[in-house]
Short mmCIF file of C-alpha atoms in Angstrom, two decimals:
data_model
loop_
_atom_site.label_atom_id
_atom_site.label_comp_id
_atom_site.label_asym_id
_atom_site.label_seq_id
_atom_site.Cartn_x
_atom_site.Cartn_y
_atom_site.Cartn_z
CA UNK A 488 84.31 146.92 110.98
CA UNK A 489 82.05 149.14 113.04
CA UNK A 490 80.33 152.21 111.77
CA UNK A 491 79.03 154.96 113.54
CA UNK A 492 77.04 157.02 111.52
CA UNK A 493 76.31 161.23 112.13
CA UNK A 494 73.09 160.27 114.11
CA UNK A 495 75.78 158.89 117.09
CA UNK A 496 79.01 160.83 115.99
CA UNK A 497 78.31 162.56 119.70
CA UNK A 498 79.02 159.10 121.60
CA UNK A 499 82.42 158.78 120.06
CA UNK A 500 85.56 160.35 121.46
CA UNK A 501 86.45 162.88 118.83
CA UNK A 502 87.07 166.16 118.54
CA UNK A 503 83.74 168.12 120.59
CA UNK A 504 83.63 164.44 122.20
CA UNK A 505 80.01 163.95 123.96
CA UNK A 506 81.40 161.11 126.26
CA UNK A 507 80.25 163.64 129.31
CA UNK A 508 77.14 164.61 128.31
CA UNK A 509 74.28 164.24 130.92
CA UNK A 510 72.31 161.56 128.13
CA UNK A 511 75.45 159.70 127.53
CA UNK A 512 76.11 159.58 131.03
CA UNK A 513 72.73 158.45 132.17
CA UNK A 514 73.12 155.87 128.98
CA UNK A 515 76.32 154.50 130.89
CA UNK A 516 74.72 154.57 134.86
CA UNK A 517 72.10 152.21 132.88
CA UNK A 518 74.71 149.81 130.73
CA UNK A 519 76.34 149.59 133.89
CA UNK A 520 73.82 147.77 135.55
CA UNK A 521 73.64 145.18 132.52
CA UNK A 522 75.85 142.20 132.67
CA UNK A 523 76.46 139.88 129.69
CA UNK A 524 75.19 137.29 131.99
CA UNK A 525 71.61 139.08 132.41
CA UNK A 526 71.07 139.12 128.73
CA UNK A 527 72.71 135.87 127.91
CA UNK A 528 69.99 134.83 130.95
CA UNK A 529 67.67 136.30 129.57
CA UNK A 530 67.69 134.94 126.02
CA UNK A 531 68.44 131.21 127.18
CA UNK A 532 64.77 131.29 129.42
CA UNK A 533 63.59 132.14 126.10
CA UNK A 534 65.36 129.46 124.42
CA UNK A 535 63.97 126.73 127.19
CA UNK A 536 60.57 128.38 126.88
CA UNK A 537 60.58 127.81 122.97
CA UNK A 538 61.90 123.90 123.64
CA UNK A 539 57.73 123.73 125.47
CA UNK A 540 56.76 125.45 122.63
CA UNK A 541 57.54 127.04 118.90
CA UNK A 542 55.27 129.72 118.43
CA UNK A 543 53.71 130.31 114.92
CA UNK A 544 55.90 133.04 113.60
CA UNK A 545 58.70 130.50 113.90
CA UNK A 546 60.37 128.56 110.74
CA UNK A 547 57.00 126.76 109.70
CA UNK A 548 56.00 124.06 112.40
CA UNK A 549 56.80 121.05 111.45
CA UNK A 550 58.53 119.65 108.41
CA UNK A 551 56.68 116.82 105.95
CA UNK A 552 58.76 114.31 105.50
CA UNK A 553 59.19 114.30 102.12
CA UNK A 554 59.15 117.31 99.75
CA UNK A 555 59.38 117.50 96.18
CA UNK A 556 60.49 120.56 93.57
CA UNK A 557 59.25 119.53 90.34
CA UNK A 558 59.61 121.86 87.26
CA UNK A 559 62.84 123.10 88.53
CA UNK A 560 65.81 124.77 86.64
CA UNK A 561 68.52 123.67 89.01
CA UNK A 562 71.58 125.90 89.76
CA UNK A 563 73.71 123.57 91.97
CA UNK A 564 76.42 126.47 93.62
CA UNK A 565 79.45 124.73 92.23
CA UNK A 566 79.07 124.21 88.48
CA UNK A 567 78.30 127.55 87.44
CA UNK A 568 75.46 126.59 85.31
CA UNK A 569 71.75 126.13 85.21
CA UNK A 570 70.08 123.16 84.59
CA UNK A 571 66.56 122.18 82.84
CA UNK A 572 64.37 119.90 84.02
CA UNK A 573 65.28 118.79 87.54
CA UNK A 574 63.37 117.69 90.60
CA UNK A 575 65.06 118.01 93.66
CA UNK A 576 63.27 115.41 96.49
CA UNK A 577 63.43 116.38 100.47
CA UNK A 578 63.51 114.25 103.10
CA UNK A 579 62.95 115.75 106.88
CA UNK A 580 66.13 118.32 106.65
CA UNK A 581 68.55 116.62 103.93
CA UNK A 582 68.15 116.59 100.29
CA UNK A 583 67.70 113.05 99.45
CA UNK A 584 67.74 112.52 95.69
CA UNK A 585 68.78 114.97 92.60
CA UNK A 586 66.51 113.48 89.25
CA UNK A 587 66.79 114.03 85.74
CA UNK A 588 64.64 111.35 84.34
CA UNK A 589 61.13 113.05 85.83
CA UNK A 590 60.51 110.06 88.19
CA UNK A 591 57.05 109.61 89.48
CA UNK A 592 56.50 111.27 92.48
CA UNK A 593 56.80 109.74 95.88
CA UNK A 594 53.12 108.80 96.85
CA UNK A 595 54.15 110.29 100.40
CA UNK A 596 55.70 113.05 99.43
CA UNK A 597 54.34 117.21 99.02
CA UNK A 598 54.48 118.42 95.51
CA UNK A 599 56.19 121.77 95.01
CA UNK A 600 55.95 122.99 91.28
CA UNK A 601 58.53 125.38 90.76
CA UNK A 602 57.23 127.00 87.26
CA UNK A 603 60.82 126.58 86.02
CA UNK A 604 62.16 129.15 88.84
CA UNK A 605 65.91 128.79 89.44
CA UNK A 606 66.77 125.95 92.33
CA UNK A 607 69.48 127.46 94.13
CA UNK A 608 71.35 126.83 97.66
CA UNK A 609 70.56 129.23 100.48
CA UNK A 610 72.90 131.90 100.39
CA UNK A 611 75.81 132.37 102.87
CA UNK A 612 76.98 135.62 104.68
CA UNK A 613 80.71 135.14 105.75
CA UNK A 614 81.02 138.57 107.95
CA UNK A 615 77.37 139.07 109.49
CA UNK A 616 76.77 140.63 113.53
CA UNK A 617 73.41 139.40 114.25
CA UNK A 618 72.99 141.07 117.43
CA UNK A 619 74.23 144.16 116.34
CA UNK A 620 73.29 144.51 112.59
CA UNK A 621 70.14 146.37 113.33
CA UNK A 622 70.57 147.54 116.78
CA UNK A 623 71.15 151.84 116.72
CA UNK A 624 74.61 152.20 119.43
CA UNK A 625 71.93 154.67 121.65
CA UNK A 626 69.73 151.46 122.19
CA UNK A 627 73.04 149.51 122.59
CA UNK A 628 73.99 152.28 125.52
CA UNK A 629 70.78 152.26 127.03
CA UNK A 630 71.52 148.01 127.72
CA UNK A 631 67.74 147.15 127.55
CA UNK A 632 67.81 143.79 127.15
CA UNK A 633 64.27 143.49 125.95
CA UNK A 634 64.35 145.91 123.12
CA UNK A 635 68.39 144.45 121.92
CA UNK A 636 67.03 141.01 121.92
CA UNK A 637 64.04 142.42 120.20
CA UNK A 638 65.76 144.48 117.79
CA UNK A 639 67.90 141.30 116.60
CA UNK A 640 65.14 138.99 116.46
CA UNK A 641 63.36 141.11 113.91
CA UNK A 642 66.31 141.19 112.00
CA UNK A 643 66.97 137.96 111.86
CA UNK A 644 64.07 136.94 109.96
CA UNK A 645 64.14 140.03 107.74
CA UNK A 646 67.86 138.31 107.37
CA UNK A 647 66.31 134.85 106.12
CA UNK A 648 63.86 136.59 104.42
CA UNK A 649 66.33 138.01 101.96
CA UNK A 650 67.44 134.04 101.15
CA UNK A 651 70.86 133.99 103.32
CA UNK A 652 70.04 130.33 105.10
CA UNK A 653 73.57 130.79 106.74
CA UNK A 654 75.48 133.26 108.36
CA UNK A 655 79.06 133.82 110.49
CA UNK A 656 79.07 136.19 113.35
CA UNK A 657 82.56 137.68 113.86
CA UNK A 658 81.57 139.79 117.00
CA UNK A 659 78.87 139.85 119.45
CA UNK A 660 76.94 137.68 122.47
CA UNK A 661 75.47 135.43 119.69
CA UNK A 662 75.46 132.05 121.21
CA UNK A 663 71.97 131.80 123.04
CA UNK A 664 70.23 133.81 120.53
CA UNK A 665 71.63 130.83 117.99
CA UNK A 666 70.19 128.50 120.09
CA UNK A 667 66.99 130.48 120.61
CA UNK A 668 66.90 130.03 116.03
CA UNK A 669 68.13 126.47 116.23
CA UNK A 670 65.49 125.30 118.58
CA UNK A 671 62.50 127.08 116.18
CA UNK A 672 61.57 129.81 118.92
CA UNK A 673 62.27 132.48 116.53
CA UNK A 674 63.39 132.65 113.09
CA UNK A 675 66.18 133.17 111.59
CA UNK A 676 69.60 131.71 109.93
CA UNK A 677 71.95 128.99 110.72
CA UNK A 678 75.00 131.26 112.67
CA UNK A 679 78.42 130.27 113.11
CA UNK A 680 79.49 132.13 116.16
CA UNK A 681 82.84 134.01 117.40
CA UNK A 682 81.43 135.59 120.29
CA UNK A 683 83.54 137.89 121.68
CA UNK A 684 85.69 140.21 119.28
CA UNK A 685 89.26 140.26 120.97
CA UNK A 686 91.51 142.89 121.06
CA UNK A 687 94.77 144.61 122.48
CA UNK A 688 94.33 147.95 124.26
CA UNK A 689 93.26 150.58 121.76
CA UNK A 690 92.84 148.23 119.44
CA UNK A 691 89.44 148.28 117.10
CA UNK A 692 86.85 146.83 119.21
CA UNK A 693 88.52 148.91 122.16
CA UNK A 694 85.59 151.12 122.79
CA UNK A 695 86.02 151.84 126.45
CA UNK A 696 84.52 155.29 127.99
CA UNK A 697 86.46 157.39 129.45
CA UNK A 698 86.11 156.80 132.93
CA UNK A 699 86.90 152.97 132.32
CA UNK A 700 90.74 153.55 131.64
CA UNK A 701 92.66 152.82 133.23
CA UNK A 702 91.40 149.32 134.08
CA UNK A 703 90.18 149.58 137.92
CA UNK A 704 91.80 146.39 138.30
CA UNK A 705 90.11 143.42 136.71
CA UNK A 706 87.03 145.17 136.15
CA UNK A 707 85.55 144.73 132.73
CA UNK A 708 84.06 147.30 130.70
CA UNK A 709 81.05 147.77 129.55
CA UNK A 710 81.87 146.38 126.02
CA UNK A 711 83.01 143.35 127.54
CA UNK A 712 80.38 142.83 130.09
CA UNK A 713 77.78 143.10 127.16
CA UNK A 714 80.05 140.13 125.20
CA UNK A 715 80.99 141.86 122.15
CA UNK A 716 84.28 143.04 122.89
CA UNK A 717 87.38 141.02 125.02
CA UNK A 718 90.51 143.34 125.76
CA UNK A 719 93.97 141.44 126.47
CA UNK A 720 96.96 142.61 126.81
CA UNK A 721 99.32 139.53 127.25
CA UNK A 722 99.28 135.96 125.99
CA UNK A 723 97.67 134.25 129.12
CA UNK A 724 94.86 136.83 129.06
CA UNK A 725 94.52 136.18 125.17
CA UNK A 726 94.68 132.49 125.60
CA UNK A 727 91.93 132.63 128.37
CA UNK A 728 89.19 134.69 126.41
CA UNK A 729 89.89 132.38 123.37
CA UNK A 730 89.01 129.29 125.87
CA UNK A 731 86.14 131.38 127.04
CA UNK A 732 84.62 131.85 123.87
CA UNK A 733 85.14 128.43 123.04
CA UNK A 734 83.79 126.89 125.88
CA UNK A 735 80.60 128.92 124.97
CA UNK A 736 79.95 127.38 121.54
CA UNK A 737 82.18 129.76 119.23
CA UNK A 738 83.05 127.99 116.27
CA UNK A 739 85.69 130.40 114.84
CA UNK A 740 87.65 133.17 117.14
CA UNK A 741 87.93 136.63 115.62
CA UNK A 742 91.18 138.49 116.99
CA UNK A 743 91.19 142.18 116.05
CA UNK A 744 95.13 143.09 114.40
CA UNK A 745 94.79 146.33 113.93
CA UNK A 746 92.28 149.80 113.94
CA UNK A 747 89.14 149.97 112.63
CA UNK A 748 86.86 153.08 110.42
CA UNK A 749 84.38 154.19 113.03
CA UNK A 750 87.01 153.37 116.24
CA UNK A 751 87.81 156.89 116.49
CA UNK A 752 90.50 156.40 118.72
CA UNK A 753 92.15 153.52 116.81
CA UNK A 754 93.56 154.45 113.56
CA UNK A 755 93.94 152.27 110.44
CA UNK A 756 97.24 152.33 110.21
CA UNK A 757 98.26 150.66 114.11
CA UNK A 758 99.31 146.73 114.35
CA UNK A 759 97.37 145.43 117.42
CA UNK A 760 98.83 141.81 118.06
CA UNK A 761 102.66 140.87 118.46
CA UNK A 762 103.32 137.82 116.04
CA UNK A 763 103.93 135.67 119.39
CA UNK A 764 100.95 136.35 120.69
CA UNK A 765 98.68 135.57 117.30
CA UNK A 766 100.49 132.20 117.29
CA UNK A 767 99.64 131.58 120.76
CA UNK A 768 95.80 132.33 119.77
CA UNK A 769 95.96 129.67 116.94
CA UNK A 770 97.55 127.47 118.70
CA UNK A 771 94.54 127.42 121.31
CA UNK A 772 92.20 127.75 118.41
CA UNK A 773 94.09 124.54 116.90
CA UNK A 774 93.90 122.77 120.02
CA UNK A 775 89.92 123.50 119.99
CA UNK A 776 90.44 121.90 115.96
CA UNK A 777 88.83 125.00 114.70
CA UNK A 778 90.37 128.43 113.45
CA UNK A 779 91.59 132.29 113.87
CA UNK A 780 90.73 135.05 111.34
CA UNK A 781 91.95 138.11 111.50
CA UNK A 782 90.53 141.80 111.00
CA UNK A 783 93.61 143.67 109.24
CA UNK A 784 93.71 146.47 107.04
CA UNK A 785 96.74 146.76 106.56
CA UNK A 786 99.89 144.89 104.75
CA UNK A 787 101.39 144.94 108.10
CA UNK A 788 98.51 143.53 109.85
CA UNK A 789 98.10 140.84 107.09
CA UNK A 790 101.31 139.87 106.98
CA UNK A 791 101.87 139.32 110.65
CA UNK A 792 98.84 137.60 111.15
CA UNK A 793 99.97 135.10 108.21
CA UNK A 794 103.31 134.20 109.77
CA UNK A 795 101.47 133.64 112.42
CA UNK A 796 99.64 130.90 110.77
CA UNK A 797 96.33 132.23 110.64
CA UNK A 798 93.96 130.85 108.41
CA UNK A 799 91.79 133.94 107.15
CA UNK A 800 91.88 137.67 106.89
CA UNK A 801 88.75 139.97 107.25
CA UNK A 802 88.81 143.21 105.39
CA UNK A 803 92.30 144.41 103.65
CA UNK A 804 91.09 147.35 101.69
CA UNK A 805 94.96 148.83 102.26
CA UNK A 806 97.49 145.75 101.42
CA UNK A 807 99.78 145.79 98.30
CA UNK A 808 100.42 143.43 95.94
CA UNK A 809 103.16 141.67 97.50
CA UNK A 810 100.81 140.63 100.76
CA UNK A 811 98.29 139.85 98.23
CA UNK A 812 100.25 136.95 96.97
CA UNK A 813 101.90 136.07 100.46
CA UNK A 814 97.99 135.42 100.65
CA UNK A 815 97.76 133.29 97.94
CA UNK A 816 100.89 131.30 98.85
CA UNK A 817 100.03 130.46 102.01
CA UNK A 818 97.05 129.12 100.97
CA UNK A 819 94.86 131.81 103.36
CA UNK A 820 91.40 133.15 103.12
CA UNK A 821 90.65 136.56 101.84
CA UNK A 822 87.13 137.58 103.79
CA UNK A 823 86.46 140.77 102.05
CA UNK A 824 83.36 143.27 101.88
CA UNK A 825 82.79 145.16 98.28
CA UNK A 826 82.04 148.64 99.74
CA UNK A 827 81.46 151.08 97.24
CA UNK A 828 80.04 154.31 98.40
CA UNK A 829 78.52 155.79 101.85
CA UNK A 830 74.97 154.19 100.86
CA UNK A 831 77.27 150.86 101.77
CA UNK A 832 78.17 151.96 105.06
CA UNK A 833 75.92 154.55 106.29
CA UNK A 834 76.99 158.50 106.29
CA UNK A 835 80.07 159.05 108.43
CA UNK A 836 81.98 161.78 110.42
CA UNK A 837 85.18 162.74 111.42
CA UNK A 838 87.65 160.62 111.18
CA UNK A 839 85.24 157.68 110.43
CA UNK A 840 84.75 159.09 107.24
CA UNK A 841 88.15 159.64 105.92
CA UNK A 842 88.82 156.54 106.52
CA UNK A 843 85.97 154.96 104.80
CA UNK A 844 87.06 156.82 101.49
CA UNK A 845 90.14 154.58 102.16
CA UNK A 846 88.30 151.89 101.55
CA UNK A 847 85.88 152.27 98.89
CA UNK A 848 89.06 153.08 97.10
CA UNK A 849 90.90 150.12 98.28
CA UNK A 850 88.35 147.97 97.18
CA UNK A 851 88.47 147.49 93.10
CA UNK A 852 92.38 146.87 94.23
CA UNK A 853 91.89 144.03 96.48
CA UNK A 854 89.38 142.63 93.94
CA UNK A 855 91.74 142.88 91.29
CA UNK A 856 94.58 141.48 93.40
CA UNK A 857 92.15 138.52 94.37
CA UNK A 858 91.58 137.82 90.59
CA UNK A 859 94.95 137.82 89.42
CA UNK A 860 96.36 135.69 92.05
CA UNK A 861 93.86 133.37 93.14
CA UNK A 862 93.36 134.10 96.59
CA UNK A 863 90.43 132.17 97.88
CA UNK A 864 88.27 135.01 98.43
CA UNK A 865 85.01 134.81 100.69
CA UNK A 866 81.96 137.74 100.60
CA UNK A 867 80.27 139.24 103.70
CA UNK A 868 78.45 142.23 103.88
CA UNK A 869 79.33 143.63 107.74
CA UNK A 870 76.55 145.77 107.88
CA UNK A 871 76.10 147.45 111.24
CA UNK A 872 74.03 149.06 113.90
CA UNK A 873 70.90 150.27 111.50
CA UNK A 874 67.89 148.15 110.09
CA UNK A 875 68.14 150.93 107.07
CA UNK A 876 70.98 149.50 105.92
CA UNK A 877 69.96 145.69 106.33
CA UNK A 878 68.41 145.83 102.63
CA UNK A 879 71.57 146.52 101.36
CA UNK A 880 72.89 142.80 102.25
CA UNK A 881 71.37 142.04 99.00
CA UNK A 882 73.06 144.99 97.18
CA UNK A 883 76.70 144.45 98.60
CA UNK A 884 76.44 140.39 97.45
CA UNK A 885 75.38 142.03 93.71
CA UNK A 886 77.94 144.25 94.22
CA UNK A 887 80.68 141.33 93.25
CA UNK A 888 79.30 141.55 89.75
CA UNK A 889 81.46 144.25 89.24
CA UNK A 890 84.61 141.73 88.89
CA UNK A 891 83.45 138.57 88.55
CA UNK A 892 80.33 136.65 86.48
CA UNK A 893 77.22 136.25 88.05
CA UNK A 894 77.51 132.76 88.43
CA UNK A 895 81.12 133.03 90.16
CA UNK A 896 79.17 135.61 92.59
CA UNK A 897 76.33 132.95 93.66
CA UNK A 898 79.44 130.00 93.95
CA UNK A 899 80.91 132.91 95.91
CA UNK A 900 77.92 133.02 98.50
CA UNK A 901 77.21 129.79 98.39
CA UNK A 902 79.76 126.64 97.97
CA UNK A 903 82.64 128.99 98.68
CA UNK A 904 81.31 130.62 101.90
CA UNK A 905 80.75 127.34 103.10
CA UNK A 906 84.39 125.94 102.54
CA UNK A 907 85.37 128.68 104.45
CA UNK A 908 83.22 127.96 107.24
CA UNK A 909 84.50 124.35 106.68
CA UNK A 910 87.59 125.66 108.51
CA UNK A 911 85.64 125.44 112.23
CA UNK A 912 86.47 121.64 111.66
CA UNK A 913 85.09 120.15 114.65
CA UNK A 914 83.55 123.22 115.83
CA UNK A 915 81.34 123.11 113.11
CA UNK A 916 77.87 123.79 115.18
CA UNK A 917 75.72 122.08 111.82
CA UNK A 918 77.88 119.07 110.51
CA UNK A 919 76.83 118.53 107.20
CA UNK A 920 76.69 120.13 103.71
CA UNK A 921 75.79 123.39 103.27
CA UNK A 922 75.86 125.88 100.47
CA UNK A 923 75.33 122.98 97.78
CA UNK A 924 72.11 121.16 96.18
CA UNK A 925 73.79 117.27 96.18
CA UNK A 926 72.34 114.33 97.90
CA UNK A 927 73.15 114.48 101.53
CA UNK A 928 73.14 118.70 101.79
CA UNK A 929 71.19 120.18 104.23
CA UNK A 930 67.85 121.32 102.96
CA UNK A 931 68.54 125.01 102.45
CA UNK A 932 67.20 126.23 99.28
CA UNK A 933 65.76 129.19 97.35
CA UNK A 934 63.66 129.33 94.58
CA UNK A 935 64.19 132.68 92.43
CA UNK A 936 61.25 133.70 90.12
CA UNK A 937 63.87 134.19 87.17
CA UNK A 938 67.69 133.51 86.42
CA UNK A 939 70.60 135.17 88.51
CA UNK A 940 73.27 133.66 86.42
CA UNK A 941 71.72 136.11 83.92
CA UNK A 942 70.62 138.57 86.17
CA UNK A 943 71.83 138.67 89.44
CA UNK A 944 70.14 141.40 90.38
CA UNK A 945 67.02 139.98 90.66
CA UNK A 946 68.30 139.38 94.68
CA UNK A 947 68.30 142.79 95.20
CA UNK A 948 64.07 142.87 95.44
CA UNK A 949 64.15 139.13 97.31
CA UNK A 950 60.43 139.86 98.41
CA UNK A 951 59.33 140.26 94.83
CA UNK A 952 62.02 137.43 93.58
CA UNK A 953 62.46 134.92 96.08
CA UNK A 954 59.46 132.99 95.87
CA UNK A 955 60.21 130.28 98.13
CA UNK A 956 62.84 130.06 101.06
CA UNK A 957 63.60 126.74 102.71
CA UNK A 958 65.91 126.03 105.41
CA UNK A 959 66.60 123.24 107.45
CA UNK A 960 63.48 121.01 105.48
CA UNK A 961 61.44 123.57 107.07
CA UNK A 962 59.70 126.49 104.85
CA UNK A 963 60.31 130.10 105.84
CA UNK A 964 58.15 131.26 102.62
CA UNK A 965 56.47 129.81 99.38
CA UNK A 966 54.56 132.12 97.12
CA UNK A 967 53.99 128.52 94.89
#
């Protein structure tokens, strides 16, 4: 979902539309001169540059090879409890050994005492957009490289420094800024790529100016040309940008099945995708072994992307009860966001906000439909386009406490995220456990100065609360 707030209700095409005002305009003379290649280009010399060298802001240098939490309560993210008494012992980037018995120590290993903090597994966002989370649309317009790439790579370790070791992109040029995190040049969380959103004409993610429609032929737009958007209008075309994004890295493909809240032009209520042409994008995803969700808001949507055969839904604030258990029985994914009020998505205008009260109403609904059906739901927070609202991450995971117990809200954001992401098969860019504390998991782990299973709000101050962040073997922070 993408959100325009008041500041940049002028750059949408609504009523008083500012599309042709002389900023705007000099805005677009500038994006046009930006390729996705020249900022893809850009960020990879950054990634080779931080293969000769991680500088020292980067995920702390290099890893001991063994690690040991000692005086650890240990919440595992799949049995809903906490448990006294454990030492958890870390070996280069795995966990190695879960102990009860209070071994000895490995002579080679760092001590870590925990002071009885809560053990927990990195937390996992399942709808994040790291390059545009914190990046204002005006800056986005303007197509500075520099300051976008800057923008998102303060973000991204304001992102790990709230404890979420792991998130998936579902829209934006992502894969070289992954690598530029995987490789230690800059911090930041594991990311499971889409790339490109793809959409019909006029569908959500169809932000096109103006003077870019009608297509001059097989010119891209601007959207497109940056990587965050891929318009197709018949099954070749869809197949193609599916392969594209593929062949870049993406681990998951996000189509786009319907309208959108800050889309002016693309109302909730439209059905993007034919049901032919979402089974021809699975099938390609299927070939790739990895998977298709769907942004739908609609019982329409929904149910036309699950005939289809698609494997997860993002959003549906507006289905009934009926699609909710066509969910359940085909054995889909509900990706869902808890918004709540305006403080969740930023203040909105026009249309944009009508259609946002449409959701924070829909939302206790599709809770309650999750609950009583048992839809395997997955949380993300889809914040957008403002580093104010990156704090509330934090709020919109505690915001789940509202319908289910704390602890089902950390095996939520933790082992359930990660089954979901289990669905990118071999796409999966980090094979390996994640989400879990068991022998063999990848070393991301938190250490919260207090209990969430009794008070999970404790991860709404993580500075103050989260007094050590691991991930990968490597430490981000320790306050211990």
């Amino acid at each position: 979902m993408l959100r325009l707030g008041s500041k940049y209700s002028h750059l949408v095409h609504s009523s008083g539309c500012g599309c042709f005002n002389p900023d705007l305009q000099k805005a677009s003379r500038r994006l046009e001169a930006f390729s996705r290649r020249s900022f893809l280009s850009g960020i990879g010399a950054a990634t080779i540059a931080g293969v000769l060298a991680r500088p020292s802001f980067a995920q702390t240098a290099a890893a001991p090879t063994k690690t040991l939490f000692r005086e650890v309560r240990l919440f595992d993210g799949k049995s809903g409890t906490v448990k006294d008494g454990a030492q958890i012992l870390v070996e280069n980037n795995r966990i190695s050994s879960i102990d009860m018995t209070n071994a000895p120590a490995p002579s080679d290993a760092t001590v870590i005492k925990c002071r009885n903090g809560v053990l927990m597994p990195g937390l996992i966002d399942a709808h994040w957009h790291a390059i545009f989370a914190a990046v204002p649309v005006n800056i986005l317009l303007n197509g500075d490289p520099g300051i976008i790439f800057a923008a998102s790579t303060a973000e991204a370790d304001r992102t790990l420094s709230r404890g979420f070791t792991t998130v998936r992109d579902l829209g934006g040029p992502s894969f070289s800024f992954k690598q530029a995190i995987d490789t230690g040049l800059i911090p930041g969380p594991r990311i499971y790529p889409s790339g490109a959103m793809i959409t019909t004409s006029g569908g959500h993610a169809d932000l096109r100016l103006p003077s870019e429609i009608p297509r001059d032929g097989g010119k891209l737009s601007k959207g497109e040309l940056l990587g965050g958007a891929a318009i197709v209008d018949d099954i070749g075309d869809l197949k193609m940008r599916i392969r594209e994004q593929l062949l870049q890295g993406a681990s998951q493909i996000k189509l786009v099945g319907g309208g959108g809240v800050s889309s002016p032009r693309s109302p909730l209520d439209i059905v993007t995708f034919s049901e032919e042409e979402l089974r021809a994008g699975v099938e390609v995803a299927q070939d790739w072994n990895t998977y298709v969700t769907v942004h739908a808001y609609t019982s329409r949507a929904i149910r036309r992307a699950l005939l289809a055969g698609v494997q997860s839904i993002e959003h549906a604030h507006l289905m009934d009860e009926d699609t909710a258990a066509m969910i359940a029985e085909k054995g889909a994914w509900l990706s869902t966001q808890p918004f709540l009020t305006v403080d969740d998505t930023g203040q909105l205008t026009g249309p944009s906000a009508d259609r946002a009260e449409q959701l924070f109403s829909g939302t206790p609904r599709i809770y309650a439909f999750a609950r009583k059906h048992g839809i395997k739901t997955a949380w993300g927070s889809d914040v957008l386009f403002s580093p104010a609202l990156g704090p509330r991450q934090s709020i919109m995971l505690t915001h789940l406490a509202n319908w289910y117990k704390n602890a089902e809200v950390l095996q939520m954001a933790t082992s359930g995220n990660a089954e979901l992401l289990g669905l990118s098969n071999l796409r999966n860019p980090y094979p390996g456990k994640i989400g879990v504390i068991e022998e063999g998991a990848f070393a991301d782990l938190l250490v919260v100065d207090g209990n969430p299973v009794d008070d999970i709000k404790l991860l709404e101050d993580p500075q103050k609360n989260l007094v050590l962040i691991m991930k990968d073997g490597r430490l981000h922070k320790s306050a211990l």
